[in-house]
Short mmCIF file of C-alpha atoms in Angstrom, two decimals:
data_model
loop_
_atom_site.label_atom_id
_atom_site.label_comp_id
_atom_site.label_asym_id
_atom_site.label_seq_id
_atom_site.Cartn_x
_atom_site.Cartn_y
_atom_site.Cartn_z
CA UNK A 1 -2.90 -45.30 34.42
CA UNK A 2 -4.97 -46.45 31.68
CA UNK A 3 -7.53 -44.08 32.99
CA UNK A 4 -5.01 -41.62 33.41
CA UNK A 5 -4.05 -41.33 30.49
CA UNK A 6 -7.66 -40.71 28.71
CA UNK A 7 -8.39 -37.96 31.13
CA UNK A 8 -5.30 -36.26 29.53
CA UNK A 9 -6.24 -36.74 26.57
CA UNK A 10 -9.97 -35.68 27.28
CA UNK A 11 -8.40 -32.51 28.62
CA UNK A 12 -5.89 -32.10 26.17
CA UNK A 13 -9.01 -31.96 23.30
CA UNK A 14 -11.06 -29.63 25.19
CA UNK A 15 -8.37 -26.86 25.25
CA UNK A 16 -7.90 -26.93 21.50
CA UNK A 17 -11.63 -26.93 21.20
CA UNK A 18 -11.54 -23.98 23.44
CA UNK A 19 -8.86 -22.34 21.51
CA UNK A 20 -10.54 -22.44 18.14
CA UNK A 21 -13.84 -21.26 19.58
CA UNK A 22 -11.82 -17.93 21.11
CA UNK A 23 -9.89 -17.64 17.95
CA UNK A 24 -13.30 -16.84 16.28
CA UNK A 25 -13.79 -13.89 18.91
CA UNK A 26 -10.32 -12.37 18.01
CA UNK A 27 -10.34 -8.98 15.54
CA UNK A 28 -8.09 -10.21 12.63
CA UNK A 29 -5.62 -7.41 11.55
CA UNK A 30 -6.57 -7.54 7.96
CA UNK A 31 -10.57 -6.29 9.31
CA UNK A 32 -8.68 -2.99 10.63
CA UNK A 33 -5.63 -2.01 8.19
CA UNK A 34 -5.87 -2.05 4.68
CA UNK A 35 -4.56 -4.74 2.56
CA UNK A 36 -1.13 -5.64 1.65
CA UNK A 37 -0.13 -5.37 -1.61
CA UNK A 38 -0.24 -8.86 -3.61
CA UNK A 39 0.14 -10.01 -7.32
CA UNK A 40 -1.39 -13.39 -7.78
CA UNK A 41 1.37 -15.41 -9.02
CA UNK A 42 0.57 -17.03 -12.26
CA UNK A 43 -0.13 -20.63 -12.76
CA UNK A 44 3.33 -22.26 -12.81
CA UNK A 45 4.72 -19.41 -11.67
CA UNK A 46 7.98 -20.02 -9.15
CA UNK A 47 5.48 -19.59 -6.35
CA UNK A 48 4.54 -22.89 -6.93
CA UNK A 49 7.97 -24.42 -6.89
CA UNK A 50 8.51 -25.55 -2.95
CA UNK A 51 11.44 -23.70 -0.93
CA UNK A 52 14.61 -24.54 -0.76
CA UNK A 53 16.00 -26.96 2.19
CA UNK A 54 16.83 -24.95 5.36
CA UNK A 55 20.07 -26.75 5.54
CA UNK A 56 21.27 -25.37 2.73
CA UNK A 57 19.81 -21.55 2.19
CA UNK A 58 22.70 -20.40 0.03
CA UNK A 59 21.63 -23.12 -2.96
CA UNK A 60 17.71 -22.59 -4.96
CA UNK A 61 15.45 -25.67 -5.86
CA UNK A 62 17.84 -27.02 -8.42
CA UNK A 63 20.52 -27.16 -6.19
CA UNK A 64 22.23 -24.16 -7.99
CA UNK A 65 23.97 -20.69 -6.12
CA UNK A 66 21.62 -18.48 -5.23
CA UNK A 67 22.25 -15.18 -7.27
CA UNK A 68 21.44 -11.71 -5.54
CA UNK A 69 18.77 -9.60 -7.94
CA UNK A 70 20.42 -7.47 -10.20
CA UNK A 71 20.95 -3.83 -8.85
CA UNK A 72 18.97 -1.33 -10.71
CA UNK A 73 20.65 1.85 -11.66
CA UNK A 74 19.41 5.34 -12.39
CA UNK A 75 19.49 4.99 -15.52
CA UNK A 76 17.32 2.35 -15.77
CA UNK A 77 15.60 3.80 -13.42
CA UNK A 78 14.77 6.96 -15.31
CA UNK A 79 13.99 5.41 -18.21
CA UNK A 80 11.18 3.37 -16.57
CA UNK A 81 9.71 6.91 -15.23
CA UNK A 82 9.69 8.31 -18.43
CA UNK A 83 7.85 5.99 -20.11
CA UNK A 84 5.14 5.74 -17.77
CA UNK A 85 1.74 7.95 -17.86
CA UNK A 86 -0.23 8.18 -14.77
CA UNK A 87 -3.22 9.47 -15.00
CA UNK A 88 -4.37 10.59 -11.49
CA UNK A 89 -8.46 9.81 -10.68
CA UNK A 90 -10.73 11.86 -8.53
CA UNK A 91 -9.71 11.75 -4.97
CA UNK A 92 -12.46 10.21 -2.37
CA UNK A 93 -13.02 11.20 1.05
CA UNK A 94 -11.27 14.94 1.18
CA UNK A 95 -12.89 18.37 0.78
CA UNK A 96 -12.10 20.63 -2.34
CA UNK A 97 -10.59 22.85 -0.56
CA UNK A 98 -7.98 19.89 0.62
CA UNK A 99 -7.75 18.09 -2.64
CA UNK A 100 -7.03 21.29 -4.58
CA UNK A 101 -3.56 22.01 -3.29
CA UNK A 102 -3.09 18.08 -3.07
CA UNK A 103 -3.50 17.45 -6.87
CA UNK A 104 -1.34 20.25 -7.70
CA UNK A 105 1.44 19.08 -5.82
CA UNK A 106 0.65 15.78 -7.56
CA UNK A 107 1.34 17.51 -10.64
CA UNK A 108 4.37 19.11 -9.67
CA UNK A 109 6.31 16.41 -7.85
CA UNK A 110 5.37 13.80 -10.77
CA UNK A 111 6.71 16.47 -13.61
CA UNK A 112 9.86 16.80 -11.18
CA UNK A 113 10.50 13.25 -11.26
CA UNK A 114 10.10 12.74 -14.62
CA UNK A 115 6.76 11.25 -15.18
CA UNK A 116 4.06 12.32 -17.70
CA UNK A 117 0.35 12.94 -16.61
CA UNK A 118 -2.35 11.83 -18.38
CA UNK A 119 -5.96 13.40 -18.81
CA UNK A 120 -8.96 11.83 -17.39
CA UNK A 121 -9.97 10.77 -21.07
CA UNK A 122 -6.21 9.75 -21.97
CA UNK A 123 -6.25 5.98 -23.23
CA UNK A 124 -2.72 5.80 -23.53
CA UNK A 125 -2.18 6.15 -19.71
CA UNK A 126 -0.13 2.88 -18.35
CA UNK A 127 -1.00 3.74 -14.58
CA UNK A 128 -3.79 4.82 -12.77
CA UNK A 129 -3.42 6.41 -9.16
CA UNK A 130 -6.83 6.24 -7.47
CA UNK A 131 -6.47 7.76 -3.36
CA UNK A 132 -8.79 7.42 -0.53
CA UNK A 133 -8.71 10.09 2.38
CA UNK A 134 -10.33 10.92 5.93
CA UNK A 135 -9.25 13.39 8.37
CA UNK A 136 -9.12 13.27 12.20
CA UNK A 137 -9.22 15.55 14.50
CA UNK A 138 -8.01 15.55 18.01
CA UNK A 139 -7.28 18.21 20.61
CA UNK A 140 -4.94 21.00 18.52
CA UNK A 141 -3.95 17.89 16.11
CA UNK A 142 -5.16 17.02 12.39
CA UNK A 143 -4.47 13.25 11.75
CA UNK A 144 -5.03 12.67 7.49
CA UNK A 145 -5.17 9.19 6.66
CA UNK A 146 -4.67 8.33 3.02
CA UNK A 147 -4.77 5.38 0.74
CA UNK A 148 -3.35 5.21 -2.56
CA UNK A 149 -4.12 2.33 -5.16
CA UNK A 150 -2.15 2.10 -7.89
CA UNK A 151 -3.96 -0.29 -11.18
CA UNK A 152 -3.19 -0.91 -14.65
CA UNK A 153 -5.03 0.30 -17.65
CA UNK A 154 -7.08 -3.32 -17.30
CA UNK A 155 -8.16 -2.29 -13.71
CA UNK A 156 -5.78 -4.55 -11.88
CA UNK A 157 -4.53 -3.48 -8.79
CA UNK A 158 -0.39 -3.14 -9.00
CA UNK A 159 0.14 -1.52 -5.55
CA UNK A 160 -1.16 -0.14 -2.66
CA UNK A 161 0.28 3.25 -0.92
CA UNK A 162 -0.62 4.05 2.70
CA UNK A 163 -0.13 6.14 5.73
CA UNK A 164 -1.10 9.42 7.80
CA UNK A 165 0.12 12.56 8.68
CA UNK A 166 -0.24 14.31 11.87
CA UNK A 167 -0.34 18.61 11.82
CA UNK A 168 -1.88 21.55 14.07
CA UNK A 169 -5.10 22.09 13.37
CA UNK A 170 -5.37 25.79 11.52
CA UNK A 171 -7.81 28.11 12.54
CA UNK A 172 -9.39 26.11 15.77
CA UNK A 173 -11.42 24.09 13.01
CA UNK A 174 -12.31 20.39 12.87
CA UNK A 175 -11.61 17.97 10.35
CA UNK A 176 -10.71 18.93 6.71
CA UNK A 177 -11.25 22.80 7.24
CA UNK A 178 -8.08 21.84 10.03
CA UNK A 179 -5.86 20.55 7.38
CA UNK A 180 -3.18 23.00 6.16
CA UNK A 181 -2.42 23.10 2.07
CA UNK A 182 1.06 22.46 3.25
CA UNK A 183 -0.08 19.23 4.97
CA UNK A 184 -1.53 17.90 1.53
CA UNK A 185 1.40 18.73 -0.28
CA UNK A 186 3.57 17.03 2.01
CA UNK A 187 1.61 13.91 1.39
CA UNK A 188 1.51 14.60 -2.27
CA UNK A 189 5.26 14.39 -2.59
CA UNK A 190 5.33 11.27 -0.36
CA UNK A 191 2.98 9.62 -2.63
CA UNK A 192 4.80 10.34 -5.78
CA UNK A 193 8.30 9.85 -4.71
CA UNK A 194 7.35 6.04 -3.10
CA UNK A 195 4.98 5.65 -6.85
CA UNK A 196 8.48 6.46 -8.51
CA UNK A 197 10.43 4.07 -6.02
CA UNK A 198 7.37 1.07 -7.06
CA UNK A 199 8.68 1.82 -10.86
CA UNK A 200 12.37 1.97 -9.92
CA UNK A 201 12.34 -1.48 -7.80
CA UNK A 202 10.10 -2.70 -11.31
CA UNK A 203 13.01 -1.43 -13.78
CA UNK A 204 15.16 -4.72 -13.79
#
Protein backbone atom coordinates (compact mmCIF):
# COMPACT_ATOMS: atom_id res chain seq x y z
CA UNK A 1 0.00 0.00 0.00
CA UNK A 2 2.85 2.37 0.81
CA UNK A 3 4.41 1.83 -2.62
CA UNK A 4 1.06 2.47 -4.31
CA UNK A 5 0.67 5.71 -2.33
CA UNK A 6 4.15 6.89 -3.36
CA UNK A 7 3.40 6.11 -7.00
CA UNK A 8 0.14 8.09 -6.84
CA UNK A 9 1.88 11.10 -5.33
CA UNK A 10 4.58 10.94 -8.00
CA UNK A 11 1.95 10.97 -10.76
CA UNK A 12 0.21 13.99 -9.23
CA UNK A 13 3.49 15.89 -9.02
CA UNK A 14 4.28 15.03 -12.62
CA UNK A 15 0.84 16.23 -13.79
CA UNK A 16 1.24 19.48 -11.85
CA UNK A 17 4.64 20.15 -13.40
CA UNK A 18 3.26 19.38 -16.84
CA UNK A 19 0.41 21.85 -16.33
CA UNK A 20 2.88 24.56 -15.36
CA UNK A 21 4.92 23.89 -18.49
CA UNK A 22 1.90 23.97 -20.78
CA UNK A 23 0.64 27.22 -19.22
CA UNK A 24 3.70 29.02 -20.56
CA UNK A 25 2.65 28.13 -24.11
CA UNK A 26 -0.82 29.69 -23.78
CA UNK A 27 -1.17 33.24 -25.11
CA UNK A 28 -2.62 35.45 -22.43
CA UNK A 29 -5.65 37.55 -23.55
CA UNK A 30 -3.86 40.67 -22.32
CA UNK A 31 -1.23 40.14 -25.03
CA UNK A 32 -3.74 40.59 -27.86
CA UNK A 33 -6.28 43.00 -26.40
CA UNK A 34 -5.90 46.52 -24.98
CA UNK A 35 -5.32 46.44 -21.21
CA UNK A 36 -8.38 47.16 -19.14
CA UNK A 37 -8.64 50.57 -17.60
CA UNK A 38 -7.41 50.64 -14.07
CA UNK A 39 -6.33 53.32 -11.67
CA UNK A 40 -3.77 52.20 -9.06
CA UNK A 41 -5.17 52.48 -5.58
CA UNK A 42 -3.20 54.76 -3.27
CA UNK A 43 -1.64 53.26 -0.18
CA UNK A 44 -4.07 52.97 2.66
CA UNK A 45 -7.11 53.05 0.37
CA UNK A 46 -10.12 50.73 0.49
CA UNK A 47 -8.35 48.37 -1.91
CA UNK A 48 -6.12 47.22 0.94
CA UNK A 49 -9.08 46.39 3.20
CA UNK A 50 -10.11 42.68 3.28
CA UNK A 51 -13.36 41.88 1.49
CA UNK A 52 -16.53 41.29 3.53
CA UNK A 53 -17.18 37.74 4.66
CA UNK A 54 -19.11 35.69 2.05
CA UNK A 55 -21.44 34.61 4.83
CA UNK A 56 -22.62 38.18 5.28
CA UNK A 57 -22.48 40.01 1.90
CA UNK A 58 -24.84 42.73 3.09
CA UNK A 59 -22.34 44.20 5.55
CA UNK A 60 -19.16 46.17 5.10
CA UNK A 61 -15.80 45.25 6.66
CA UNK A 62 -16.74 47.34 9.68
CA UNK A 63 -19.95 45.38 10.20
CA UNK A 64 -22.20 48.28 9.19
CA UNK A 65 -24.94 47.69 6.59
CA UNK A 66 -23.72 48.25 3.04
CA UNK A 67 -25.18 51.29 1.31
CA UNK A 68 -25.83 51.66 -2.40
CA UNK A 69 -23.90 54.41 -4.23
CA UNK A 70 -25.74 57.68 -4.57
CA UNK A 71 -27.17 58.03 -8.10
CA UNK A 72 -25.68 60.82 -10.18
CA UNK A 73 -28.30 63.36 -11.17
CA UNK A 74 -28.45 64.90 -14.67
CA UNK A 75 -27.64 68.26 -13.09
CA UNK A 76 -24.49 66.89 -11.45
CA UNK A 77 -23.40 65.26 -14.70
CA UNK A 78 -24.03 68.44 -16.67
CA UNK A 79 -22.02 70.44 -14.12
CA UNK A 80 -19.02 68.12 -14.54
CA UNK A 81 -19.22 68.28 -18.34
CA UNK A 82 -19.42 72.07 -18.29
CA UNK A 83 -16.16 72.26 -16.32
CA UNK A 84 -14.35 69.90 -18.68
CA UNK A 85 -11.83 71.25 -21.17
CA UNK A 86 -10.92 68.47 -23.58
CA UNK A 87 -7.77 68.54 -25.67
CA UNK A 88 -7.67 66.13 -28.64
CA UNK A 89 -4.18 64.93 -29.54
CA UNK A 90 -3.19 64.16 -33.16
CA UNK A 91 -4.76 60.91 -34.39
CA UNK A 92 -2.33 58.01 -34.78
CA UNK A 93 -2.72 55.42 -37.54
CA UNK A 94 -5.50 56.96 -39.63
CA UNK A 95 -4.99 58.71 -42.93
CA UNK A 96 -5.53 62.46 -43.16
CA UNK A 97 -8.62 61.86 -45.31
CA UNK A 98 -10.15 59.62 -42.64
CA UNK A 99 -9.04 61.72 -39.67
CA UNK A 100 -10.54 64.95 -41.03
CA UNK A 101 -14.24 64.00 -40.69
CA UNK A 102 -13.42 62.25 -37.41
CA UNK A 103 -11.93 65.32 -35.72
CA UNK A 104 -14.62 67.59 -37.11
CA UNK A 105 -17.35 65.38 -35.66
CA UNK A 106 -15.52 65.07 -32.35
CA UNK A 107 -15.68 68.85 -32.05
CA UNK A 108 -19.35 68.99 -33.03
CA UNK A 109 -20.39 66.20 -30.67
CA UNK A 110 -18.38 67.66 -27.80
CA UNK A 111 -20.17 70.99 -28.15
CA UNK A 112 -23.52 69.17 -28.23
CA UNK A 113 -22.66 67.46 -24.94
CA UNK A 114 -21.56 70.72 -23.33
CA UNK A 115 -17.85 69.90 -23.36
CA UNK A 116 -15.40 72.71 -24.10
CA UNK A 117 -12.51 71.88 -26.43
CA UNK A 118 -9.02 73.14 -25.65
CA UNK A 119 -6.43 73.95 -28.30
CA UNK A 120 -3.20 72.02 -28.71
CA UNK A 121 -1.25 74.69 -26.81
CA UNK A 122 -3.94 75.37 -24.19
CA UNK A 123 -2.53 74.82 -20.69
CA UNK A 124 -5.97 74.78 -19.06
CA UNK A 125 -7.08 71.42 -20.48
CA UNK A 126 -8.55 69.09 -17.84
CA UNK A 127 -8.36 65.98 -20.06
CA UNK A 128 -6.37 64.86 -23.09
CA UNK A 129 -7.80 62.36 -25.59
CA UNK A 130 -5.32 60.30 -27.65
CA UNK A 131 -6.59 58.03 -30.42
CA UNK A 132 -4.98 55.05 -32.16
CA UNK A 133 -6.56 53.62 -35.30
CA UNK A 134 -6.20 50.83 -37.86
CA UNK A 135 -8.34 49.70 -40.81
CA UNK A 136 -8.68 46.15 -42.13
CA UNK A 137 -10.45 45.35 -45.41
CA UNK A 138 -11.96 41.92 -45.92
CA UNK A 139 -14.15 41.19 -48.91
CA UNK A 140 -16.63 44.00 -49.42
CA UNK A 141 -16.31 45.32 -45.87
CA UNK A 142 -13.73 47.33 -43.96
CA UNK A 143 -13.40 47.30 -40.18
CA UNK A 144 -12.01 50.30 -38.32
CA UNK A 145 -10.44 49.41 -34.97
CA UNK A 146 -9.92 52.25 -32.51
CA UNK A 147 -8.51 52.83 -29.03
CA UNK A 148 -8.76 56.11 -27.14
CA UNK A 149 -6.81 56.83 -23.97
CA UNK A 150 -7.97 59.59 -21.65
CA UNK A 151 -5.20 61.33 -19.71
CA UNK A 152 -5.09 64.03 -17.08
CA UNK A 153 -2.81 67.06 -17.58
CA UNK A 154 0.01 65.28 -15.70
CA UNK A 155 -0.01 62.41 -18.19
CA UNK A 156 -1.74 59.82 -16.02
CA UNK A 157 -4.13 57.56 -17.91
CA UNK A 158 -7.61 57.78 -16.43
CA UNK A 159 -9.75 55.76 -18.81
CA UNK A 160 -9.71 53.75 -22.03
CA UNK A 161 -12.33 53.66 -24.77
CA UNK A 162 -12.01 51.01 -27.46
CA UNK A 163 -14.10 49.36 -30.11
CA UNK A 164 -14.48 48.63 -33.77
CA UNK A 165 -16.90 49.50 -36.54
CA UNK A 166 -17.53 47.46 -39.66
CA UNK A 167 -19.00 49.06 -42.77
CA UNK A 168 -19.18 48.38 -46.52
CA UNK A 169 -16.05 49.50 -48.35
CA UNK A 170 -16.46 52.56 -50.55
CA UNK A 171 -15.22 52.80 -54.14
CA UNK A 172 -14.06 49.18 -54.02
CA UNK A 173 -10.88 50.33 -52.29
CA UNK A 174 -8.87 48.78 -49.45
CA UNK A 175 -7.79 49.99 -46.04
CA UNK A 176 -8.32 53.68 -45.29
CA UNK A 177 -9.42 54.56 -48.80
CA UNK A 178 -12.37 52.23 -48.24
CA UNK A 179 -13.56 54.00 -45.09
CA UNK A 180 -16.40 56.47 -45.58
CA UNK A 181 -16.64 59.78 -43.70
CA UNK A 182 -19.92 58.56 -42.17
CA UNK A 183 -18.11 55.66 -40.50
CA UNK A 184 -15.56 57.97 -38.90
CA UNK A 185 -18.30 60.38 -37.82
CA UNK A 186 -20.17 57.53 -36.12
CA UNK A 187 -17.00 56.56 -34.25
CA UNK A 188 -16.56 60.17 -33.14
CA UNK A 189 -20.12 60.28 -31.79
CA UNK A 190 -19.64 57.04 -29.85
CA UNK A 191 -16.32 58.26 -28.49
CA UNK A 192 -17.64 61.52 -27.09
CA UNK A 193 -20.74 59.81 -25.70
CA UNK A 194 -18.60 57.25 -23.86
CA UNK A 195 -16.26 59.97 -22.64
CA UNK A 196 -19.23 61.94 -21.32
CA UNK A 197 -20.56 58.78 -19.61
CA UNK A 198 -17.17 58.29 -17.96
CA UNK A 199 -17.17 61.85 -16.64
CA UNK A 200 -20.80 61.60 -15.55
CA UNK A 201 -20.08 58.45 -13.61
CA UNK A 202 -17.48 60.37 -11.58
CA UNK A 203 -19.80 63.27 -10.85
CA UNK A 204 -20.68 61.93 -7.45
